[in-house]
Coordinates of C-alpha atoms in Angstrom, one line a residue:
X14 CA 47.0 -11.7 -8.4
X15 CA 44.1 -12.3 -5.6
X16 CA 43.5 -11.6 -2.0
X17 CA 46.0 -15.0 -1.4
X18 CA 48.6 -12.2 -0.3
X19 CA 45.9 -11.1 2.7
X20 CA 45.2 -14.3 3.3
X21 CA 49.6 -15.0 3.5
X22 CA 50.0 -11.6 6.0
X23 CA 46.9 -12.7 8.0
X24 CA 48.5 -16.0 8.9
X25 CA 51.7 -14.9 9.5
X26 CA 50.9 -12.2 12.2
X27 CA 49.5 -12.9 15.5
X28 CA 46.1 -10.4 15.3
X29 CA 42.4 -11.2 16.0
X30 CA 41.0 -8.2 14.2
X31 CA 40.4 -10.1 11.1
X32 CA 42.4 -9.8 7.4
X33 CA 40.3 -6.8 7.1
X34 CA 42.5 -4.4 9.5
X35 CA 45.3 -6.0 7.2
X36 CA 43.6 -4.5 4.2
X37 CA 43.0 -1.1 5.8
X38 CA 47.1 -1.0 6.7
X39 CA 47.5 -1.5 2.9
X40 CA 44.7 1.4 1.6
X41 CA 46.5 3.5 4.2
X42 CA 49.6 3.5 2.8
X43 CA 48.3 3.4 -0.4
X44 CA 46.4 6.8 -0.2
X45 CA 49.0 8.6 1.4
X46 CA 52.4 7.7 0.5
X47 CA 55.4 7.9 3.2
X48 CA 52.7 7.9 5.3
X49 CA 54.7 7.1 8.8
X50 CA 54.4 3.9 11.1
X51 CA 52.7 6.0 13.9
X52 CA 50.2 7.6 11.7
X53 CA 49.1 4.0 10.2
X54 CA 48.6 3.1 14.2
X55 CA 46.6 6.0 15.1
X56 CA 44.5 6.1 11.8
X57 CA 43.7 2.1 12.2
X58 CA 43.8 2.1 16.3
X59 CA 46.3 -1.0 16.3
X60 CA 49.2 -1.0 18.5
X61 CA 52.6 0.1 17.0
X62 CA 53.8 -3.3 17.4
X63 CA 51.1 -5.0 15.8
X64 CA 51.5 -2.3 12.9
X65 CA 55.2 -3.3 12.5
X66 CA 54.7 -6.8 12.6
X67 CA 52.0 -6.4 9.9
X68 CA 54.2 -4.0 7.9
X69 CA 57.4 -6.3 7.9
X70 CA 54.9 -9.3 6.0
X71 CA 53.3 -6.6 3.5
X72 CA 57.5 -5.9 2.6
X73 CA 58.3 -9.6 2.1
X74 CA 55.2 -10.3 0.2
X75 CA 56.9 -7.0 -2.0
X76 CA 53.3 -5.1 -1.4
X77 CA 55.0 -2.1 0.2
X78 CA 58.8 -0.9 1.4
X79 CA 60.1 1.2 3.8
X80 CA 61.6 4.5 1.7
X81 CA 61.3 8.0 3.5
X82 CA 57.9 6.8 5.0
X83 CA 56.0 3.8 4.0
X84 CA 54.9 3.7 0.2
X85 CA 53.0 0.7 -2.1
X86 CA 55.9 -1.0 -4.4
X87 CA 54.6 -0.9 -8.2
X88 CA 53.4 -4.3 -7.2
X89 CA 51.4 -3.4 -4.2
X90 CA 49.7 -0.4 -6.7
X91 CA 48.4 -3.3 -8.6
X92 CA 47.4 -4.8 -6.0
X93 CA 45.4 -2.1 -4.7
X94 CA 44.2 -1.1 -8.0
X95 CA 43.4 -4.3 -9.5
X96 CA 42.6 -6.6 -7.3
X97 CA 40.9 -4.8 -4.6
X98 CA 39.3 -2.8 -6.9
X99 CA 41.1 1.2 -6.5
X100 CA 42.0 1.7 -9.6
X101 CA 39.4 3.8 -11.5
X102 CA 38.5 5.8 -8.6
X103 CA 37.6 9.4 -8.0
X104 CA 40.5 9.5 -5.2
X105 CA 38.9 13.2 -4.6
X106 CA 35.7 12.4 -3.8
X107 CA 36.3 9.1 -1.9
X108 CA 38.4 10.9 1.0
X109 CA 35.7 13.5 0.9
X110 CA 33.1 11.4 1.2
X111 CA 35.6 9.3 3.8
X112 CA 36.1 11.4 6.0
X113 CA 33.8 15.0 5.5
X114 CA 30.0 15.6 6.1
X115 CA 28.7 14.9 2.4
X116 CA 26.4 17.3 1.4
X117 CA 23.7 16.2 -1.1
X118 CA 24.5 19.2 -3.3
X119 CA 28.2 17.6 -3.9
X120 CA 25.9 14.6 -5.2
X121 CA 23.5 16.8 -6.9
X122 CA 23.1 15.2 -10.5
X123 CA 23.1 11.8 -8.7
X124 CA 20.4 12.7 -5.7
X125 CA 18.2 14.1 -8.8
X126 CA 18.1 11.2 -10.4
X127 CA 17.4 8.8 -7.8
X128 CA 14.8 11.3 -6.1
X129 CA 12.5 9.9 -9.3
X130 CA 13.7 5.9 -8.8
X131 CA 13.0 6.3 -4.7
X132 CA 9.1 8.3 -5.6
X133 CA 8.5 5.0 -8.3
X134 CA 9.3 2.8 -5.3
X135 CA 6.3 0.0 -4.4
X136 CA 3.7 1.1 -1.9
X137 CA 4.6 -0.3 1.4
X138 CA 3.0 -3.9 3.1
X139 CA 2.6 -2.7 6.4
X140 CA 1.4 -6.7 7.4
X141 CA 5.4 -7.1 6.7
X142 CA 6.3 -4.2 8.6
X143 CA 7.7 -2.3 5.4
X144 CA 8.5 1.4 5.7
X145 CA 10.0 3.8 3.4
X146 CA 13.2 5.3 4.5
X147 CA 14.2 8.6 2.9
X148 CA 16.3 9.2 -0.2
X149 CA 19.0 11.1 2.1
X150 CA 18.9 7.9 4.7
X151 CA 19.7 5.3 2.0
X152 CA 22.5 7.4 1.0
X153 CA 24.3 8.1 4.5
X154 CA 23.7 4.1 4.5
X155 CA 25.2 3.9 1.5
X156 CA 28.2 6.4 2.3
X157 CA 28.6 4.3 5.9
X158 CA 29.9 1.5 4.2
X159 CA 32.3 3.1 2.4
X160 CA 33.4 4.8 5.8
X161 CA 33.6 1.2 7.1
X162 CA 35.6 -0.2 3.7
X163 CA 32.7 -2.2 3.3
X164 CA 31.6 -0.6 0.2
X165 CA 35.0 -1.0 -3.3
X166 CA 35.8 -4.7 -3.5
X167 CA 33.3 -6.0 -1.4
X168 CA 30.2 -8.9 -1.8
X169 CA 26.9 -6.9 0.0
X170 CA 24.2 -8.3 0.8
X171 CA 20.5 -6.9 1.9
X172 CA 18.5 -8.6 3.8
X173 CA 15.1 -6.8 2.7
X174 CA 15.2 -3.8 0.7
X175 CA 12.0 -1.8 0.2
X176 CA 14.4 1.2 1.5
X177 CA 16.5 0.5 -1.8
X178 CA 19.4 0.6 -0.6
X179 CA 21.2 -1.8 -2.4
X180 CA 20.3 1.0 -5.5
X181 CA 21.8 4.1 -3.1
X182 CA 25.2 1.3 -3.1
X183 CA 25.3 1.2 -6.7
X184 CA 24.4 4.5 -7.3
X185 CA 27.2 6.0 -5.5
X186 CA 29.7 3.4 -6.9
X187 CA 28.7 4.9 -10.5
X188 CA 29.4 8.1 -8.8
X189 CA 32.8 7.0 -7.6
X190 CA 33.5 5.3 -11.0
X191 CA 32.7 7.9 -13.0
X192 CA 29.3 6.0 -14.2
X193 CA 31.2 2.5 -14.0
X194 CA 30.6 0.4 -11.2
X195 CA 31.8 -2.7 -12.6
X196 CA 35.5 -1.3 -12.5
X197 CA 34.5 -1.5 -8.3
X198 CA 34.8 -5.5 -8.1
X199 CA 31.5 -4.9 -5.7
X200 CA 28.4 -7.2 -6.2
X201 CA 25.3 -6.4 -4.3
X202 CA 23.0 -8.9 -3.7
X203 CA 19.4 -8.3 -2.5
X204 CA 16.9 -11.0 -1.0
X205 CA 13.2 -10.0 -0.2
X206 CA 10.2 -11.4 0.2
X207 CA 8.2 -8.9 -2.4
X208 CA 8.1 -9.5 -5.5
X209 CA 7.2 -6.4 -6.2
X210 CA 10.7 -5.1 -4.7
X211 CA 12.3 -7.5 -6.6
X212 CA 11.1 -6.6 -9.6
X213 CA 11.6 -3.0 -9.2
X214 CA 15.3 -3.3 -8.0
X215 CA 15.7 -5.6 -11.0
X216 CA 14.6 -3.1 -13.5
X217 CA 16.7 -0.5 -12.2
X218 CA 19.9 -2.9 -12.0
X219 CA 19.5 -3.6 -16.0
X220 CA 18.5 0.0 -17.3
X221 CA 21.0 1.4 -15.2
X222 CA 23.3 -1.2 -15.5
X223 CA 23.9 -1.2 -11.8
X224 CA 25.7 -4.7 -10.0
X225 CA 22.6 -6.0 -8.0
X226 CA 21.1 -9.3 -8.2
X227 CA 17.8 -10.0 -6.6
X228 CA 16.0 -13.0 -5.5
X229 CA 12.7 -13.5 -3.5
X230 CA 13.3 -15.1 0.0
X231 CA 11.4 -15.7 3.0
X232 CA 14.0 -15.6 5.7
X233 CA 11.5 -18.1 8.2
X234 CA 12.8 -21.0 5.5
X235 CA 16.2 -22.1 5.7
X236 CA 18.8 -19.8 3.0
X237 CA 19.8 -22.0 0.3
X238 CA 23.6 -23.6 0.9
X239 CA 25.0 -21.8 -2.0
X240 CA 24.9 -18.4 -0.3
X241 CA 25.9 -19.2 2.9
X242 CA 29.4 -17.7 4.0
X243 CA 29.8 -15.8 0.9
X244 CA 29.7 -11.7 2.0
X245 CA 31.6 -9.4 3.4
X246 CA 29.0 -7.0 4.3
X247 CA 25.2 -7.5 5.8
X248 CA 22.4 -4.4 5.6
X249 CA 18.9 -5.1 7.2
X250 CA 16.0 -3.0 8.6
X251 CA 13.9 -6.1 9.9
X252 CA 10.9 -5.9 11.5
X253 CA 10.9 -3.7 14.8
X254 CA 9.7 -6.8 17.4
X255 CA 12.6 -9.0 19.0
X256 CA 11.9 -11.8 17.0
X257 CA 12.1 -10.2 13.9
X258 CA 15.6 -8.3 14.8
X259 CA 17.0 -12.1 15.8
X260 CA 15.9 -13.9 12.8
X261 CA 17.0 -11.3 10.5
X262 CA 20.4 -10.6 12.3
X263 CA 20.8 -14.8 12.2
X264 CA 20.6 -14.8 8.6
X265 CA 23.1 -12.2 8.2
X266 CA 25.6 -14.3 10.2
X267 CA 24.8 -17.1 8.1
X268 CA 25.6 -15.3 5.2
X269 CA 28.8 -13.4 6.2
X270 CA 32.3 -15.1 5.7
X271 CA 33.4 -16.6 8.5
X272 CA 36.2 -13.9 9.1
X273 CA 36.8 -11.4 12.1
X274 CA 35.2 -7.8 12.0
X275 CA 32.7 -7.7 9.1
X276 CA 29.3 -5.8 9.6
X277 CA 26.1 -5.9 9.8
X278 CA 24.4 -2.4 9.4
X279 CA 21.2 -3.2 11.2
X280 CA 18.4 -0.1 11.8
X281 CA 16.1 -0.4 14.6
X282 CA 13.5 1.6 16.0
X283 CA 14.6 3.1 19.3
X284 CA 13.0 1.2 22.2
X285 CA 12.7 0.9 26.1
X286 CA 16.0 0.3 28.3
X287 CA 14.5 -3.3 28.9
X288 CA 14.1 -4.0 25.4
X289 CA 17.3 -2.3 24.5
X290 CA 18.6 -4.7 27.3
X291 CA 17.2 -8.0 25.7
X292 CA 18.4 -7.0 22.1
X293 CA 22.1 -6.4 23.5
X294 CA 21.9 -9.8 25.0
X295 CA 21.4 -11.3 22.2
X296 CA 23.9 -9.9 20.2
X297 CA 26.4 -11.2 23.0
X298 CA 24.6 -14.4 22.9
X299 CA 25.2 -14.5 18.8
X300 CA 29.3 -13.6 19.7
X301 CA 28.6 -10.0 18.1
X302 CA 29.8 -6.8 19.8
X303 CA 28.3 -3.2 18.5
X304 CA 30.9 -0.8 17.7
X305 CA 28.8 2.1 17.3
X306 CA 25.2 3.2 18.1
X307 CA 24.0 6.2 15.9
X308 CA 20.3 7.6 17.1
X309 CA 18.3 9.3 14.8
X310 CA 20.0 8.0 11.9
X311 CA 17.2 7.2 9.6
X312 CA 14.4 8.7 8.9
X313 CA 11.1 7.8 7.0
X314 CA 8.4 8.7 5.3
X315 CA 5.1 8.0 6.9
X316 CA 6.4 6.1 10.2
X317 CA 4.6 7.9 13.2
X318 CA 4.3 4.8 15.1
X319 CA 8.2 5.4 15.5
X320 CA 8.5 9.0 15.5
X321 CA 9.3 8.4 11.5
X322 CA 12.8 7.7 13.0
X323 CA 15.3 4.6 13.8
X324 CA 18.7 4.4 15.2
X325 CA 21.6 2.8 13.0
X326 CA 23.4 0.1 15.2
X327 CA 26.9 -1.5 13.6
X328 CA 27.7 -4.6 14.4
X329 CA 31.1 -6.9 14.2
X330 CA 31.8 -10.5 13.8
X331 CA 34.1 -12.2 15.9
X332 CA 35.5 -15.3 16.3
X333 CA 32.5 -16.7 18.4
X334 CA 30.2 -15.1 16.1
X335 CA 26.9 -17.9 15.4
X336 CA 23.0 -17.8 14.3
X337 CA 20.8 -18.3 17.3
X338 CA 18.4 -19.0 14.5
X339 CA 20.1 -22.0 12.3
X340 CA 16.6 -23.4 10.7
X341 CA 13.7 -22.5 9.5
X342 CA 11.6 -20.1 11.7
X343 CA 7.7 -20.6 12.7
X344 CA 6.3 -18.1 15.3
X345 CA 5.4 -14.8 15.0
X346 CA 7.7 -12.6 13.6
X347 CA 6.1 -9.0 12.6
X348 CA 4.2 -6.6 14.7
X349 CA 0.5 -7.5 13.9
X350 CA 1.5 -11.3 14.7
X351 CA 3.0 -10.4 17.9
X352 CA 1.0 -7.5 19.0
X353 CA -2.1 -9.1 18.1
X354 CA -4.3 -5.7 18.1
X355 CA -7.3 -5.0 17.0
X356 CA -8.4 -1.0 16.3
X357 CA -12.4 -0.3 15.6
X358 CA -12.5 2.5 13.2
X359 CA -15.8 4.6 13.1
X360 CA -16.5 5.8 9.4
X361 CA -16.4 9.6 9.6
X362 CA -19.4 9.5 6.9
X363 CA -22.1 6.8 7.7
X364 CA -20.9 6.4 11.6
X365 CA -20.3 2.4 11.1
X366 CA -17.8 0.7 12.8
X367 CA -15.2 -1.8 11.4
X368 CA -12.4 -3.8 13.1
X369 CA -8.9 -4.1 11.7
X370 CA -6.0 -6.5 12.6
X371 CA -4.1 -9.4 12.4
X372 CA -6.2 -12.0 10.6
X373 CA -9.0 -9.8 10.1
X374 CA -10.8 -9.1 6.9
X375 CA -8.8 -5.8 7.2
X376 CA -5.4 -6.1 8.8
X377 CA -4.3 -2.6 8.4
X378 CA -6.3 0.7 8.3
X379 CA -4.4 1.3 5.0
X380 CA -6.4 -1.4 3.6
X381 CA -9.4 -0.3 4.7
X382 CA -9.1 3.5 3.4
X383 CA -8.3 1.3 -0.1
X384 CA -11.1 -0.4 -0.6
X385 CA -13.4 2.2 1.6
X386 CA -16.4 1.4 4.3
X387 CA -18.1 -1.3 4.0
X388 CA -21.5 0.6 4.0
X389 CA -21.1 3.7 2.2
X390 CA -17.4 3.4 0.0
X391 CA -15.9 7.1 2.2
X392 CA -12.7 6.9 2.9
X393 CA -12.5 9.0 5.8
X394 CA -12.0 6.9 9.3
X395 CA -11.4 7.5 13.0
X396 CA -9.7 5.6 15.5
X397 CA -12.0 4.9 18.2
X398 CA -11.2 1.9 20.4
X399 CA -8.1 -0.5 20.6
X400 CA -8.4 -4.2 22.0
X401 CA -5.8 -7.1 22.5
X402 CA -7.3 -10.0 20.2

């Protein structure tokens, strides 16, 4: 048995919210039995007489039936269980998690072991724009998708992951799983342009046995044909400058199904009411609409440039959904390439003064502090000038 039923009730009922809202019906019922028609309408925000239309399909398909409420048939258990992936689950701790303020001490084993996975993570490229999001913030990502059934059942993918949070997913799947996430039917799927990344999340997938597949992309070349269209589910944290958010956010359409309401969890620093502006645009341009805005929502470690904070913003396909960005992609794309800066740092030690930017010897003062001045080795810099290049 397969998601062919879905697809059956999908094309039988006249509704534009995509098969998704059809599966949501279905976990409804599921996880509260003789749930009533009224209560599926307010919990899914459909009208009643979309509900009933979608309800009188799921009964001739033999997926639920109408006795003192609205309950799954034996074969509509399976269904749920089996095929979209239900049946091993820690029901207690998914409605918690669901719909409750998780508290990392409810995760406490779990968030103990990942707190020494996220400290072994790769220093950050800052010439990529890489910064490292808390342990806490790649797990409210992670439990955001499961608020959004994008989490049991699902083909994720992120676009970039120095954040790990394709390893939060999986982790919290073991959790839910009772330390087996294959019993989940989820596959995660990471493509990055470090290797190092790559590597690391690759490690952690096979001594953890967690279901993430890596492979090294560079999203400015065109994504290879056999993953387009295949996910239900995009996460990306691109770089912070417009071009970067579009290229990013065009991949992600390019990799999600072509189906009705699937997101794209995409964190972006907060910016000015024109550039806000211009970013909305687009999204309209690319036939996406943003059904929530969450401020604040991640934080990180070492990002004063942004207040060490960025806001989550959730986006949904729709029908009109497209790339804006089909081929591959040549201008500049991260901040040093289009804020083309360069900062003279005075050595706090021997007085001498070194530049440091895009296509300098020394693009970032990170770098510099590495390797040391030029002229005496210290470490110690300060900022003292800043110039457009």
């Amino acid at each position: 048995m397969n998601k062919e039923l879905i697809d059956y009730v999908y094309s039988q009922v006249s509704i534009k919210d995509g098969k998704k809202v059809i599966e949501n019906v279905l976990l409804d019922i599921y996880f509260k039995p003789g749930i009533s028609t009224k209560d599926i309408a307010r919990k899914t925000l459909l009208p009643l007489p979309l509900v009933s239309a979608i309800k009188k399909e799921l009964i001739k398909v033999g997926l639920i039936e109408q006795k003192r409420g609205v309950n799954c048939t034996a074969r509509g258990n399976r269904f749920v269980e089996q095929t979209m992936g239900f049946g091993h689950l820690d029901h207690d701790l998914y409605q918690r998690l669901k719909y409750e303020q998780w508290q990392p001490e409810e995760l406490k084993d779990m968030m103990a072991k990942l707190e020494s996975v996220f400290e072994g993570r790769p220093q950050v490229d800052v010439t990529i724009d890489q910064s490292r999001c808390t342990l806490a913030t790649s797990m409210n990502r992670a439990v955001l998708a499961l608020r959004h059934e994008a989490l049991i059942g699902r083909d994720i993918v992120c676009l970039g992951d120095d954040d790990l949070v394709s390893v939060s997913l999986a982790f919290l799947l073991k959790q839910l799983y009772r330390n087996d996430a294959s019993k989940s039917n989820t596959r995660i799927h990471v493509f990055e342009i470090d290797k190092r990344i790559t590597s690391y999340v690759n490690y952690l997938a096979e001594t953890e046995d967690l279901p993430i597949v890596c492979y090294e992309m560079d999203f400015r070349e065109q994504l290879p044909s056999e993953f387009l269209h295949r996910f239900d589910c995009v996460f990306t944290d691109p770089p912070y400058t417009q071009q970067g958010m579009s290229l990013f956010v065009s991949r992600g359409i390019q990799l999600l199904k072509r189906d009705v309401g699937l997101p794209i969890f995409l964190s972006f620093a907060h910016k000015s009411p024109d550039f806000t502006l211009a970013m909305q645009r687009e999204f309209a341009n690319m036939g996406l609409f943003v059904t929530s805005v969450l401020p604040r929502f991640n934080e990180y470690i070492g990002a004063e440039i942004i207040g060490n904070t960025s806001q989550m913003i959730v986006l949904q396909s729709t029908e009109e959904t497209h790339e804006s960005i089909e081929r591959e992609y040549r201008q500049a794309l991260y901040t040093g390439e289009v804020k083309r800066t360069i900062r003279l740092y005075e050595c706090k030690r021997c007085n001498r003064v070194t530049e440091v930017g895009f296509q300098m010897q020394w693009q970032t003062i990170e770098q510099l502090k590495k390797e040391g001045c030029p002229g005496c080795r210290y470490e110690t810099f300060e900022l003292i000038q800043k110039k457009n290049a």
